[in-house]
Amino acid sequence: MKFPKLSIAVLLIAAIVSCTPKSKDAVPVVGFVDAFEDATIAQAKDGFVAALKANGFSEEQKNVEIKYSNAQGSIPTLTTMVNQFVAEKVDLLATSTTLSTVAAIQKTKTIPIFQMVSPTPDRMKVTDASGKGPANLFGTMEELNYIDTSFAIIPKLLKPKGAQLTIGMIYNQSEPQSADALNRIQGLAAKLNVKIIALPLNSSADAQLVTQALLGKGIDAFFANPDNTVFAAFETILKSCNEHNVPIFTSEAGLVQRGAVAAFGADIYQWGYQSGVQAAQYLKTRKTDGLTLEMVKVRKRVYNAAAAEKYNIAVPADYTAVK
């Protein structure tokens, strides 16, 4: 097959450019990968960028370039985005939510990955035979222990309509952290004499239908699982629950700002900020020495005053009202 001379020249130039190593003076490039559009999750990117700036790296100063891509919930798009960043040989990858982190881990073993809004490597099922996570994975992770505090408060604040307090949940079978959280809560519920009714939700488009099905089972409260699908569909879930006078509790502080009654969980902005501090250290030294995957440090007990008033719930004094 013959190619026009111009096409061959263009291909040669492209190949030369892609193989040319970056100069030491080149502006470092951060490839930021977001799995989906969500007001709460977006706070992680804001925190990450703020941490870079606080440590001397900003696009205003033209000493870093942040290439941002959002997959809008599409796995094929997410894969393409990560492949593109890897092909471009970005200096580091910043990944927000589990899907982005796993996609990056699958595509590169050399580019440092700074995760946020993602769980421990074992919960993402990315550990090796010895139980170690990827050597190029850094940033901030979360475990399941904090969920106990968020869930255990519900029976202290609510009286059951019937003989037993019944709490509804939605979970995504394809998300490891969602299924793990459900298993954790079911074990805790048994100890607290609470009944759990859980229904699967694989797409935020089905949120209204599944939520209505849960509400039809006479639940006393809804627990918003740490699940990307729940995040994306939260306003739909909230509207249905409010119409049926069913309060929502959660382990995610950001969802309290959006209408849940209370939560004990990670501050999403600070989660991103913590990962950004690590990323800035790497940009300064170009070494990962001393960097490790850290547990998220900032967790908050927060409540929504309007939601608490609507359901006549007296929130403990150690919870702070969101603004």
Coordinates of C-alpha atoms in Angstrom, one line a residue:
M1 CA 0.0 0.0 0.0
K2 CA 1.4 3.4 -1.0
F3 CA 1.3 6.5 1.2
P4 CA 1.6 10.1 0.0
K5 CA 5.0 11.6 0.7
L6 CA 3.5 14.2 3.0
S7 CA 1.8 11.5 5.1
I8 CA 5.1 9.6 5.5
A9 CA 6.8 12.8 6.5
V10 CA 4.2 13.6 9.1
L11 CA 4.4 10.0 10.5
L12 CA 8.2 10.3 10.7
I13 CA 8.1 13.6 12.6
A14 CA 5.4 12.2 15.0
A15 CA 7.6 9.2 15.7
I16 CA 10.7 11.3 16.3
V17 CA 8.8 13.6 18.6
S18 CA 7.3 10.8 20.6
C19 CA 10.7 9.1 21.1
T20 CA 12.5 12.4 22.0
P21 CA 13.2 12.5 25.7
K22 CA 12.1 15.6 27.7
S23 CA 14.8 18.1 28.5
K24 CA 15.6 18.7 32.2
D25 CA 14.2 22.2 31.9
A26 CA 10.8 21.0 30.4
V27 CA 7.7 22.0 32.4
P28 CA 6.5 18.8 34.3
V29 CA 3.1 17.5 33.1
V30 CA 0.5 16.1 35.5
G31 CA -2.1 13.8 34.0
F32 CA -5.2 14.1 36.2
V33 CA -7.8 11.3 35.6
D34 CA -11.3 11.7 36.9
A35 CA -13.7 8.8 36.5
F36 CA -16.9 10.8 36.5
E37 CA -18.5 14.2 36.9
D38 CA -19.6 14.8 40.5
A39 CA -19.8 17.9 42.7
T40 CA -18.4 16.1 45.8
I41 CA -15.6 14.2 44.0
A42 CA -14.6 17.4 42.2
Q43 CA -13.3 18.7 45.6
A44 CA -10.5 16.2 45.5
K45 CA -9.0 17.8 42.4
D46 CA -9.4 21.3 43.9
G47 CA -7.5 20.1 47.0
F48 CA -4.8 18.4 44.9
V49 CA -4.2 21.5 42.8
A50 CA -4.2 23.7 45.9
A51 CA -1.5 21.5 47.5
L52 CA 0.7 21.8 44.4
K53 CA 0.3 25.6 44.4
A54 CA 1.1 25.8 48.1
N55 CA 4.3 23.9 47.4
G56 CA 5.4 26.1 44.6
F57 CA 3.8 24.5 41.5
S58 CA 1.0 26.2 39.6
E59 CA 0.0 26.8 36.0
E60 CA 0.0 30.6 36.8
Q61 CA 3.7 30.4 37.5
K62 CA 4.1 28.2 34.4
N63 CA 6.2 25.6 36.2
V64 CA 3.7 22.8 35.9
E65 CA 1.1 21.7 33.3
I66 CA -2.0 20.0 34.6
K67 CA -3.8 18.0 31.9
Y68 CA -7.3 17.1 33.1
S69 CA -9.6 14.5 31.7
N70 CA -13.0 13.3 32.9
A71 CA -14.4 9.9 31.7
Q72 CA -18.0 10.9 32.5
G73 CA -18.6 7.5 33.8
S74 CA -17.5 5.7 30.6
I75 CA -15.0 2.8 31.2
P76 CA -13.8 2.8 27.5
T77 CA -13.3 6.6 27.7
L78 CA -11.4 6.1 30.9
T79 CA -9.1 3.5 29.4
T80 CA -8.4 5.8 26.4
M81 CA -7.6 8.7 28.6
V82 CA -5.1 6.8 30.7
N83 CA -3.5 5.2 27.5
Q84 CA -3.1 8.7 26.1
F85 CA -1.4 10.1 29.2
V86 CA 0.9 7.0 29.3
A87 CA 1.8 7.5 25.6
E88 CA 2.6 11.1 26.3
K89 CA 4.9 10.1 29.1
V90 CA 3.4 12.5 31.6
D91 CA 5.6 13.0 34.7
L92 CA 3.0 11.7 37.1
L93 CA -0.6 10.5 37.1
A94 CA -3.2 11.8 39.6
T95 CA -6.2 9.5 39.9
S96 CA -9.5 10.3 41.6
T97 CA -11.8 7.4 42.6
T98 CA -11.1 3.7 42.4
L99 CA -11.9 3.2 38.7
S100 CA -9.3 5.8 37.7
T101 CA -6.7 4.4 40.0
V102 CA -7.2 0.8 38.9
A103 CA -7.1 1.9 35.2
A104 CA -3.8 3.6 35.7
I105 CA -2.3 0.7 37.6
Q106 CA -3.2 -1.6 34.7
K107 CA -1.5 0.7 32.1
T108 CA 1.8 1.7 33.7
K109 CA 4.4 0.3 36.1
T110 CA 6.8 3.2 35.8
I111 CA 4.9 6.5 35.9
P112 CA 4.2 7.4 39.6
I113 CA 0.5 7.3 40.4
F114 CA -0.9 9.5 43.2
Q115 CA -4.3 8.3 44.1
M116 CA -7.1 9.9 46.0
V117 CA -10.7 8.9 46.8
S118 CA -9.6 5.3 46.5
P119 CA -9.3 2.5 49.0
T120 CA -6.4 0.3 50.0
P121 CA -4.6 -1.8 47.3
D122 CA -6.1 -5.1 48.7
R123 CA -9.6 -3.7 48.5
M124 CA -8.9 -2.7 44.9
K125 CA -7.5 -6.2 44.3
V126 CA -4.2 -4.9 42.9
T127 CA -1.8 -6.6 45.3
D128 CA 0.8 -9.2 44.2
A129 CA 1.2 -12.7 45.6
S130 CA 3.0 -11.4 48.7
G131 CA 0.2 -8.9 49.4
K132 CA 2.2 -5.8 48.3
G133 CA 0.6 -3.0 46.2
P134 CA 2.2 -1.6 43.0
A135 CA 5.6 -0.1 43.5
N136 CA 4.6 3.1 41.6
L137 CA 1.4 3.7 43.6
F138 CA 1.4 6.6 46.1
G139 CA -1.1 9.2 47.4
T140 CA -3.8 8.6 49.9
M141 CA -6.1 5.6 50.7
E142 CA -9.0 4.8 52.9
E143 CA -10.0 1.7 54.9
L144 CA -13.4 0.5 56.1
N145 CA -13.1 1.1 59.9
Y146 CA -14.6 4.6 59.6
I147 CA -17.8 3.2 58.2
D148 CA -18.6 1.6 61.6
T149 CA -18.8 5.0 63.2
S150 CA -21.1 6.4 60.5
F151 CA -23.5 3.5 60.6
A152 CA -23.6 2.9 64.3
I153 CA -25.0 6.4 64.9
I154 CA -28.2 5.6 63.1
P155 CA -29.9 3.4 65.7
K156 CA -28.9 5.9 68.4
L157 CA -30.8 8.7 66.5
L158 CA -33.7 6.9 65.0
K159 CA -36.6 4.9 66.4
P160 CA -37.9 2.1 64.2
K161 CA -41.4 2.3 62.7
G162 CA -41.9 -1.4 63.4
A163 CA -40.2 -4.0 65.6
Q164 CA -36.8 -3.6 64.1
L165 CA -34.9 -0.7 62.6
T166 CA -34.6 -1.3 58.8
I167 CA -32.0 0.5 56.7
G168 CA -31.9 0.5 52.9
M169 CA -28.8 0.5 50.8
I170 CA -27.8 0.5 47.2
Y171 CA -24.5 -1.1 46.0
N172 CA -22.6 -1.6 42.8
Q173 CA -21.5 -5.2 42.4
S174 CA -18.7 -4.1 40.0
E175 CA -17.0 -1.8 42.5
P176 CA -14.9 -3.6 45.1
Q177 CA -15.2 -0.8 47.7
S178 CA -19.0 -0.9 47.4
A179 CA -19.4 -4.6 47.8
D180 CA -16.8 -4.6 50.7
A181 CA -18.7 -1.8 52.4
L182 CA -22.0 -3.7 52.2
N183 CA -20.4 -6.8 53.7
R184 CA -18.9 -4.7 56.5
I185 CA -22.2 -3.0 57.2
Q186 CA -24.2 -6.2 57.2
G187 CA -21.9 -7.7 59.8
L188 CA -22.2 -4.6 62.0
A189 CA -26.0 -4.4 61.5
A190 CA -26.3 -8.0 62.9
K191 CA -24.6 -6.9 66.1
L192 CA -26.8 -3.8 66.4
N193 CA -30.0 -5.7 65.7
V194 CA -30.6 -3.7 62.5
K195 CA -32.1 -5.2 59.3
I196 CA -30.4 -4.3 56.0
I197 CA -32.3 -4.3 52.7
A198 CA -29.8 -3.9 49.9
L199 CA -30.5 -3.7 46.2
P200 CA -27.9 -3.7 43.3
L201 CA -27.5 -0.6 41.1
N202 CA -25.2 -0.8 38.1
S203 CA -26.0 2.5 36.6
S204 CA -27.0 5.9 38.0
A205 CA -29.7 6.0 35.3
D206 CA -31.5 3.3 37.3
A207 CA -31.2 5.2 40.6
Q208 CA -34.8 6.4 40.9
L209 CA -36.3 3.0 40.1
V210 CA -34.1 1.1 42.6
T211 CA -34.6 3.8 45.3
Q212 CA -38.3 3.6 44.9
A213 CA -38.1 -0.1 45.2
L214 CA -36.3 0.2 48.5
L215 CA -38.7 2.8 49.8
G216 CA -41.5 0.5 49.0
K217 CA -40.1 -2.0 51.5
G218 CA -40.8 0.3 54.4
I219 CA -37.2 1.3 55.3
D220 CA -36.6 3.7 58.3
A221 CA -33.4 5.2 56.8
F222 CA -31.2 5.1 53.7
F223 CA -27.4 4.6 54.1
A224 CA -25.4 6.1 51.2
N225 CA -22.7 3.6 50.5
P226 CA -19.2 4.8 49.4
D227 CA -20.0 4.1 45.8
N228 CA -19.3 6.0 42.6
T229 CA -22.8 5.3 41.3
V230 CA -24.4 6.6 44.5
F231 CA -22.3 9.7 44.3
A232 CA -23.4 10.4 40.7
A233 CA -27.1 9.7 41.5
F234 CA -27.3 11.3 44.9
E235 CA -29.7 14.1 44.1
T236 CA -32.1 11.6 42.6
I237 CA -31.9 9.4 45.7
L238 CA -32.3 12.4 48.0
K239 CA -35.4 13.6 46.2
S240 CA -37.1 10.2 46.5
C241 CA -36.1 9.7 50.1
N242 CA -37.3 13.2 51.1
E243 CA -40.7 12.6 49.4
H244 CA -41.1 9.5 51.6
N245 CA -39.7 11.1 54.7
V246 CA -36.8 8.8 54.9
P247 CA -33.5 10.4 56.2
I248 CA -30.2 9.6 54.6
F249 CA -27.0 8.8 56.5
T250 CA -23.6 8.3 55.0
S251 CA -19.9 7.8 55.6
E252 CA -19.0 10.6 53.1
A253 CA -18.8 14.1 54.4
G254 CA -19.3 15.6 51.0
L255 CA -22.8 14.1 50.7
V256 CA -23.9 15.8 53.9
Q257 CA -23.4 19.1 52.1
R258 CA -25.7 17.8 49.5
G259 CA -28.5 16.8 51.9
A260 CA -27.6 13.7 54.0
V261 CA -28.3 14.1 57.7
A262 CA -24.8 13.2 59.1
A263 CA -21.5 11.4 58.4
F264 CA -18.2 10.5 59.8
G265 CA -15.8 10.3 56.9
A266 CA -13.0 11.7 54.9
D267 CA -13.0 15.4 53.9
I268 CA -12.7 15.0 50.1
Y269 CA -10.9 18.3 49.6
Q270 CA -8.3 17.4 52.2
W271 CA -8.0 13.9 50.7
G272 CA -6.9 15.5 47.4
Y273 CA -4.7 18.0 49.2
Q274 CA -2.9 15.2 51.1
S275 CA -2.1 13.4 47.8
G276 CA -1.1 16.7 46.2
V277 CA 1.5 17.3 48.9
Q278 CA 3.1 14.0 47.9
A279 CA 2.9 14.8 44.2
A280 CA 4.6 18.2 44.9
Q281 CA 7.5 16.5 46.7
Y282 CA 8.0 14.2 43.8
L283 CA 8.0 17.2 41.4
K284 CA 10.7 18.9 43.5
T285 CA 13.0 15.9 43.7
R286 CA 11.9 13.7 40.8
K287 CA 12.4 10.8 43.2
T288 CA 9.9 8.7 45.1
D289 CA 12.3 8.1 48.0
G290 CA 10.4 8.5 51.3
L291 CA 7.0 8.5 49.6
T292 CA 4.5 5.8 50.4
L293 CA 0.7 5.2 50.1
E294 CA -0.8 6.9 53.2
M295 CA -4.0 6.5 55.1
V296 CA -6.3 9.6 54.7
K297 CA -5.6 11.9 57.7
V298 CA -8.6 14.3 57.9
R299 CA -11.9 12.8 58.8
K300 CA -14.9 14.9 60.0
R301 CA -18.1 14.4 62.0
V302 CA -20.5 16.6 60.2
Y303 CA -24.3 17.1 59.9
N304 CA -26.7 19.0 57.8
A305 CA -28.8 21.3 60.0
A306 CA -31.7 21.6 57.6
A307 CA -31.9 17.8 57.2
A308 CA -31.6 17.2 60.9
E309 CA -34.4 19.7 61.5
K310 CA -36.6 18.2 58.8
Y311 CA -36.5 14.8 60.5
N312 CA -36.4 16.1 64.1
I313 CA -33.0 14.4 64.7
A314 CA -30.8 15.6 67.6
V315 CA -27.3 15.3 66.4
P316 CA -24.5 14.7 69.0
A317 CA -22.5 17.7 70.1
D318 CA -19.3 16.5 68.6
Y319 CA -20.7 16.8 65.1
T320 CA -20.2 20.1 63.2
A321 CA -22.8 21.7 61.0
V322 CA -21.8 22.0 57.3
K323 CA -21.9 25.4 55.8

